Coordinates of C-alpha atoms in Angstrom, one line a residue:
M1 CA 93.4 161.0 93.8
L2 CA 94.7 157.8 92.4
P3 CA 98.5 157.4 92.2
A4 CA 100.1 157.6 88.8
E5 CA 100.4 154.3 86.9
L6 CA 103.7 152.7 86.0
E7 CA 104.5 152.5 82.3
P8 CA 103.5 148.9 81.2
E9 CA 106.9 147.8 79.9
I10 CA 108.6 149.1 83.1
A11 CA 106.1 147.3 85.3
Q12 CA 106.4 144.1 83.2
F13 CA 110.2 144.1 83.5
F14 CA 110.6 144.8 87.2
F15 CA 107.7 142.7 88.5
R16 CA 107.0 139.9 86.1
R17 CA 110.5 138.4 85.7
N18 CA 111.1 138.0 89.4
P19 CA 108.8 139.0 92.3
P20 CA 110.2 141.9 94.3
H21 CA 112.2 141.0 97.4
I22 CA 111.3 142.6 100.7
E23 CA 114.0 142.5 103.4
I24 CA 112.1 142.6 106.7
T25 CA 115.4 142.6 108.5
N26 CA 119.1 142.5 107.8
L27 CA 119.9 140.9 111.2
C28 CA 120.9 137.2 111.1
N29 CA 121.4 134.4 113.6
I30 CA 124.3 132.7 111.7
A31 CA 127.7 134.2 111.1
C32 CA 128.4 132.5 107.8
P33 CA 132.1 133.1 106.7
Y34 CA 131.0 133.4 103.0
C35 CA 128.3 136.0 103.6
G36 CA 128.8 139.7 103.4
N37 CA 126.4 140.5 106.3
P38 CA 129.2 141.4 108.9
E39 CA 130.6 143.8 106.2
L40 CA 127.3 145.7 105.8
V41 CA 127.9 149.5 105.7
S42 CA 124.3 150.3 106.0
R43 CA 122.7 150.3 109.5
K44 CA 121.0 147.2 110.7
G45 CA 117.5 146.8 111.9
R46 CA 114.0 145.3 111.4
M47 CA 111.1 146.6 109.4
Q48 CA 108.0 147.4 111.5
L49 CA 104.6 146.0 110.7
A50 CA 103.3 149.5 110.1
D51 CA 106.1 150.2 107.7
L52 CA 105.4 147.0 105.8
R53 CA 101.8 148.2 105.4
T54 CA 103.1 151.4 103.8
V55 CA 105.5 149.5 101.6
I56 CA 102.8 147.2 100.3
T57 CA 100.5 150.2 99.6
N58 CA 103.2 152.2 97.8
L59 CA 104.2 149.1 95.9
G60 CA 100.7 149.1 94.5
S61 CA 99.6 146.0 96.4
S62 CA 98.7 143.4 93.8
R63 CA 98.3 145.9 90.9
Y64 CA 101.8 145.1 89.4
T65 CA 103.0 141.9 90.9
P66 CA 101.2 138.7 92.0
K67 CA 103.7 137.9 94.8
V68 CA 106.6 139.1 96.9
T69 CA 109.5 137.2 98.4
L70 CA 110.7 137.8 102.0
C71 CA 114.4 137.6 101.9
G72 CA 117.5 139.8 102.0
H73 CA 120.8 140.1 103.7
G74 CA 119.3 138.8 107.0
E75 CA 117.2 136.0 108.3
P76 CA 113.4 136.8 108.0
F77 CA 112.5 134.8 111.1
C78 CA 114.8 137.2 113.1
N79 CA 111.9 139.6 112.8
P80 CA 109.4 138.6 115.5
A81 CA 106.6 140.2 113.5
I82 CA 107.1 137.8 110.5
Y83 CA 103.8 135.9 111.0
D84 CA 101.8 139.1 111.2
M85 CA 103.7 140.3 108.1
I86 CA 102.7 137.1 106.2
D87 CA 99.1 137.8 107.1
L88 CA 99.3 141.4 106.0
I89 CA 100.8 140.4 102.7
T90 CA 98.2 137.7 101.9
D91 CA 95.4 140.0 103.1
A92 CA 96.6 142.4 100.3
K93 CA 95.9 139.6 97.8
L94 CA 99.6 138.9 97.3
E95 CA 101.3 135.5 97.4
V96 CA 104.4 135.4 99.6
D97 CA 107.5 133.3 99.3
I98 CA 110.1 133.0 102.0
Q99 CA 113.9 132.3 101.9
T100 CA 115.3 131.2 105.2
N101 CA 118.3 129.4 106.9
G102 CA 115.9 127.3 108.9
K103 CA 117.5 128.2 112.3
W104 CA 114.2 128.9 114.1
P105 CA 111.7 126.9 116.2
M106 CA 108.3 125.9 114.9
V107 CA 105.5 128.0 116.5
P108 CA 102.4 125.7 116.5
S109 CA 100.1 128.6 117.2
R110 CA 101.2 130.4 114.0
L111 CA 101.2 127.5 111.6
D112 CA 98.1 128.7 109.8
S113 CA 99.9 132.0 109.0
L114 CA 103.1 130.1 108.0
F115 CA 101.2 127.8 105.6
S116 CA 99.5 130.7 103.9
A117 CA 103.0 131.2 102.3
A118 CA 103.2 129.8 98.8
W119 CA 106.7 128.6 99.0
I120 CA 109.4 128.4 101.7
Q121 CA 113.0 127.7 100.7
F122 CA 115.5 126.5 103.3
T123 CA 119.2 127.0 102.5
I124 CA 121.3 124.0 103.8
D125 CA 124.9 123.5 102.8
G126 CA 125.4 119.9 103.7
A127 CA 124.0 116.6 104.8
S128 CA 126.1 116.4 107.9
N129 CA 127.1 118.9 110.7
A130 CA 130.8 118.3 110.0
V131 CA 130.4 119.7 106.5
S132 CA 127.5 122.1 106.9
Q133 CA 129.2 123.9 109.7
L134 CA 132.1 124.8 107.4
S135 CA 129.8 127.5 105.9
R136 CA 127.2 127.8 108.7
P137 CA 129.0 127.6 112.0
D138 CA 127.3 127.0 115.4
T139 CA 124.2 125.6 113.6
D140 CA 122.8 122.1 114.1
V141 CA 121.8 121.0 110.6
D142 CA 120.1 117.9 112.0
R143 CA 117.6 120.2 113.9
I144 CA 116.9 122.0 110.6
Y145 CA 116.1 118.8 108.8
Q146 CA 113.9 117.8 111.7
L147 CA 112.1 121.2 111.5
I148 CA 111.4 120.6 107.8
A149 CA 110.2 117.1 108.5
D150 CA 107.8 118.4 111.2
L151 CA 106.6 121.1 108.9
V152 CA 105.9 118.6 106.1
R153 CA 103.8 116.6 108.5
Q154 CA 101.9 119.6 109.8
R155 CA 101.3 120.9 106.2
D156 CA 100.0 117.6 105.0
R157 CA 97.8 117.2 108.0
R158 CA 96.2 120.6 107.2
G159 CA 96.0 120.0 103.5
A160 CA 98.0 123.2 102.8
D161 CA 99.6 123.8 99.5
T162 CA 102.9 125.4 100.7
V163 CA 105.9 124.2 98.7
L164 CA 108.8 123.3 101.0
S165 CA 112.1 123.5 99.2
V166 CA 115.8 123.2 100.0
R167 CA 118.6 125.1 98.3
M168 CA 122.2 123.9 98.6
N169 CA 125.1 126.4 97.9
V170 CA 127.7 124.1 96.3
F171 CA 131.3 124.8 97.3
T172 CA 134.5 122.8 96.8
F173 CA 134.3 121.5 100.4
N174 CA 130.7 120.3 100.3
K175 CA 130.3 119.1 96.7
H176 CA 130.7 115.5 97.8
E177 CA 127.6 115.8 99.9
I178 CA 125.2 116.7 97.1
H179 CA 123.7 113.2 96.8
P180 CA 123.5 112.6 100.6
L181 CA 121.7 115.9 101.0
I182 CA 119.2 115.1 98.3
R183 CA 118.6 111.7 99.9
R184 CA 117.9 113.3 103.2
C185 CA 115.5 115.7 101.5
V186 CA 113.6 112.8 99.8
E187 CA 113.4 111.0 103.1
I188 CA 111.7 113.9 105.0
G189 CA 109.3 114.8 102.1
V190 CA 111.0 118.0 100.7
D191 CA 109.2 119.0 97.5
H192 CA 112.2 120.3 95.6
V193 CA 116.0 120.7 95.8
G194 CA 118.0 123.5 94.1
L195 CA 121.7 123.4 93.6
A196 CA 123.3 126.8 93.4
H197 CA 126.8 126.9 92.0
G198 CA 129.1 129.1 89.9
H199 CA 130.3 132.7 89.9
G200 CA 129.2 134.5 93.1
T201 CA 128.1 131.5 95.2
G202 CA 131.1 132.1 97.4
P203 CA 134.6 133.7 97.2
P204 CA 136.7 132.4 94.3
P205 CA 138.8 129.9 96.2
V206 CA 135.7 127.8 97.2
M207 CA 133.5 128.4 94.1
T208 CA 132.9 125.4 91.9
T209 CA 130.5 124.1 89.3
V210 CA 128.2 121.1 89.0
S211 CA 127.5 118.9 86.0
P212 CA 123.9 119.3 84.9
R213 CA 123.8 115.5 84.5
I214 CA 123.5 115.2 88.2
I215 CA 119.8 115.8 88.0
D216 CA 119.3 112.8 85.8
D217 CA 119.6 110.6 88.9
Y218 CA 116.3 111.9 90.3
P219 CA 112.7 112.2 89.2
E220 CA 112.1 114.9 86.6
G221 CA 111.8 118.4 88.2
Y222 CA 112.9 117.3 91.7
V223 CA 116.4 118.7 91.4
S224 CA 117.2 121.9 89.5
M225 CA 120.4 123.9 88.8
Q226 CA 120.5 127.5 89.9
Q227 CA 122.8 130.2 88.6
G228 CA 125.4 131.8 90.8
L229 CA 124.6 135.2 92.2
M230 CA 126.7 137.0 89.6
D231 CA 126.2 134.7 86.6
S232 CA 124.3 136.5 83.8
P233 CA 122.1 134.9 81.2
P234 CA 123.3 135.1 77.5
Q235 CA 124.0 138.6 76.5
G236 CA 120.8 140.6 75.6
A237 CA 118.4 137.7 76.5
P238 CA 116.6 139.2 79.5
A239 CA 115.9 142.5 77.9
A240 CA 115.2 141.4 74.3
A241 CA 112.7 138.5 75.1
P242 CA 109.4 139.7 73.7
E243 CA 107.3 137.4 75.8
N244 CA 108.6 139.3 78.9
G245 CA 107.1 142.5 77.5
V246 CA 110.2 144.5 78.2
A247 CA 111.9 147.1 76.1
S248 CA 114.3 146.0 73.4
A249 CA 118.0 146.3 74.1
D250 CA 118.1 148.7 71.2
D251 CA 115.4 151.0 72.5
P252 CA 117.2 154.2 73.8
A253 CA 114.1 155.0 75.9
S254 CA 114.4 151.9 78.0
S255 CA 116.5 152.2 81.2
F256 CA 119.9 150.7 81.7
F257 CA 118.4 148.2 84.1
Q258 CA 116.0 146.9 81.5
R259 CA 118.7 146.7 78.8
A260 CA 121.3 145.1 81.1
G261 CA 118.8 142.7 82.6
C262 CA 119.3 143.5 86.3
P263 CA 118.0 140.7 88.5
T264 CA 115.4 141.7 91.1
L265 CA 113.8 144.8 92.5
T266 CA 114.5 144.8 96.3
I267 CA 113.1 146.8 99.2
R268 CA 115.4 146.9 102.2
W269 CA 114.2 146.9 105.8
D270 CA 114.2 150.7 105.9
G271 CA 112.2 151.1 102.7
Q272 CA 115.2 151.9 100.4
V273 CA 114.7 150.5 96.9
T274 CA 117.5 149.1 94.8
P275 CA 117.3 147.3 91.4
C276 CA 119.4 144.4 92.5
C277 CA 118.8 141.8 95.3
H278 CA 122.6 141.6 95.8
D279 CA 123.0 145.4 96.4
N280 CA 123.1 144.9 100.2
N281 CA 124.5 148.3 101.0
V282 CA 122.2 150.1 98.5
S283 CA 124.9 151.5 96.4
V284 CA 122.3 152.2 93.7
P285 CA 119.4 153.8 95.6
L286 CA 116.2 154.5 93.6
G287 CA 114.2 156.0 96.4
C288 CA 112.4 155.1 99.6
L289 CA 109.1 153.2 99.4
L290 CA 108.1 154.5 102.9
E291 CA 107.9 158.0 101.4
T292 CA 107.4 157.6 97.6
P293 CA 105.1 155.5 95.5
I294 CA 106.6 153.0 93.1
S295 CA 105.3 154.9 90.1
E296 CA 107.7 157.7 91.0
I297 CA 110.6 155.5 92.0
L298 CA 110.4 153.6 88.7
S299 CA 109.6 156.6 86.5
R300 CA 111.7 156.9 83.3
E301 CA 113.2 160.1 84.7
N302 CA 114.4 158.5 88.0
L303 CA 115.7 155.4 86.2
A304 CA 117.7 157.7 83.9
R305 CA 119.2 159.5 86.8
A306 CA 120.3 156.2 88.4
T307 CA 121.6 155.0 85.1
A308 CA 123.8 158.1 84.8
R309 CA 125.2 157.6 88.3
I310 CA 126.3 154.0 87.4
L311 CA 127.7 154.6 83.9
E312 CA 129.3 158.0 84.4
G313 CA 131.4 157.0 87.3
H314 CA 132.2 153.4 86.3
E315 CA 135.7 154.0 84.8
A316 CA 136.8 156.3 87.5
R317 CA 135.8 153.8 90.2
I318 CA 137.6 151.0 88.4
E319 CA 140.8 153.1 88.3
S320 CA 140.6 154.1 91.9
G321 CA 139.6 150.6 93.1
E322 CA 136.6 152.0 94.9
V323 CA 134.1 149.9 93.0
V324 CA 130.4 149.4 93.9
L325 CA 128.6 146.2 93.3
C326 CA 127.5 147.1 89.7
D327 CA 131.1 147.7 88.6
S328 CA 132.0 144.1 89.1
C329 CA 128.7 142.6 87.8
T330 CA 128.5 140.4 84.7
Y331 CA 125.3 142.2 83.7
L332 CA 127.1 145.5 83.4
A333 CA 130.0 143.8 81.6
D334 CA 127.5 142.4 79.0
Y335 CA 125.9 145.8 78.7
L336 CA 129.2 147.6 78.1
E337 CA 130.3 144.7 75.8
L338 CA 133.4 144.1 77.9
E339 CA 135.2 140.8 77.6
K340 CA 134.8 140.2 81.3
A341 CA 133.7 142.1 84.3
P342 CA 136.3 143.6 86.6
K343 CA 137.3 141.3 89.4
M344 CA 134.4 140.8 91.8
Q345 CA 134.8 142.1 95.2
W346 CA 133.9 139.7 98.1
P347 CA 131.8 139.8 100.1
I348 CA 129.3 141.1 97.6

């Protein structure tokens, strides 16, 4: 018996705007001071290869989404099965993207698996160790640049198509190294640089913004600006855009997540599904993909139940100070037509 199909507009919203994130581990090899990983309430661990196979099957393989992204609140390369996991995903006819901190050694025998990934993004917060280690302590950024340079050479030698990208989280203390970082990336052959700034990039005392004119100093498309973790697009835009095929913001049959424009469906290492990639402690659980197919997890009935849990307890949680991630999110503030979201809790 074939599993039930997702309703088209629900599938379109949750899978076509952003590829789903799969967290193959929430363990990490860097103790970043501006990361919430040490504050995780949920247990830590690694997804097993057999569990990933179940996740991909219950996700519908490539029926709803053309790709998945390996990322989460840990470092994907802390899972020793990552190369076999890349193979499993590509064998399922899915593209795979990877977000990484770059603190891992190149494994020559597994480069064919690595270069079957469509895109690998390295997060680097400076051009020098003196600055980079302010946010990524005990990490030699020069070794990461060397790793990327070696990967560029190996990729080009094989004629692979993998895009190698660098993302810089821009803070008050590293903003002056934007241009030196971009120059280092150009020198080693990085394909693209993204500058992440704004609300949610870090705790308020170190958050800053970057002028969009900075990209004018480089070839078109080489540098892009990326929104902060908790910055939302213009009110109503995600859910109302007809080309996205999602339900209208005025459609009462659509879920809160569609109307508010929640960012990215995420599967945690233990199979738990949440509608937001920043919901690290799964405060809004939708179900477990190790046990339940995605058609049930994203059914209108289940989404309605999750919507009720968020909206019905919102005011009480604000009054008590026991907020969950959604309570301090600009997407919820836009949805409720608040002037601003409640003060964001950090780490998120």
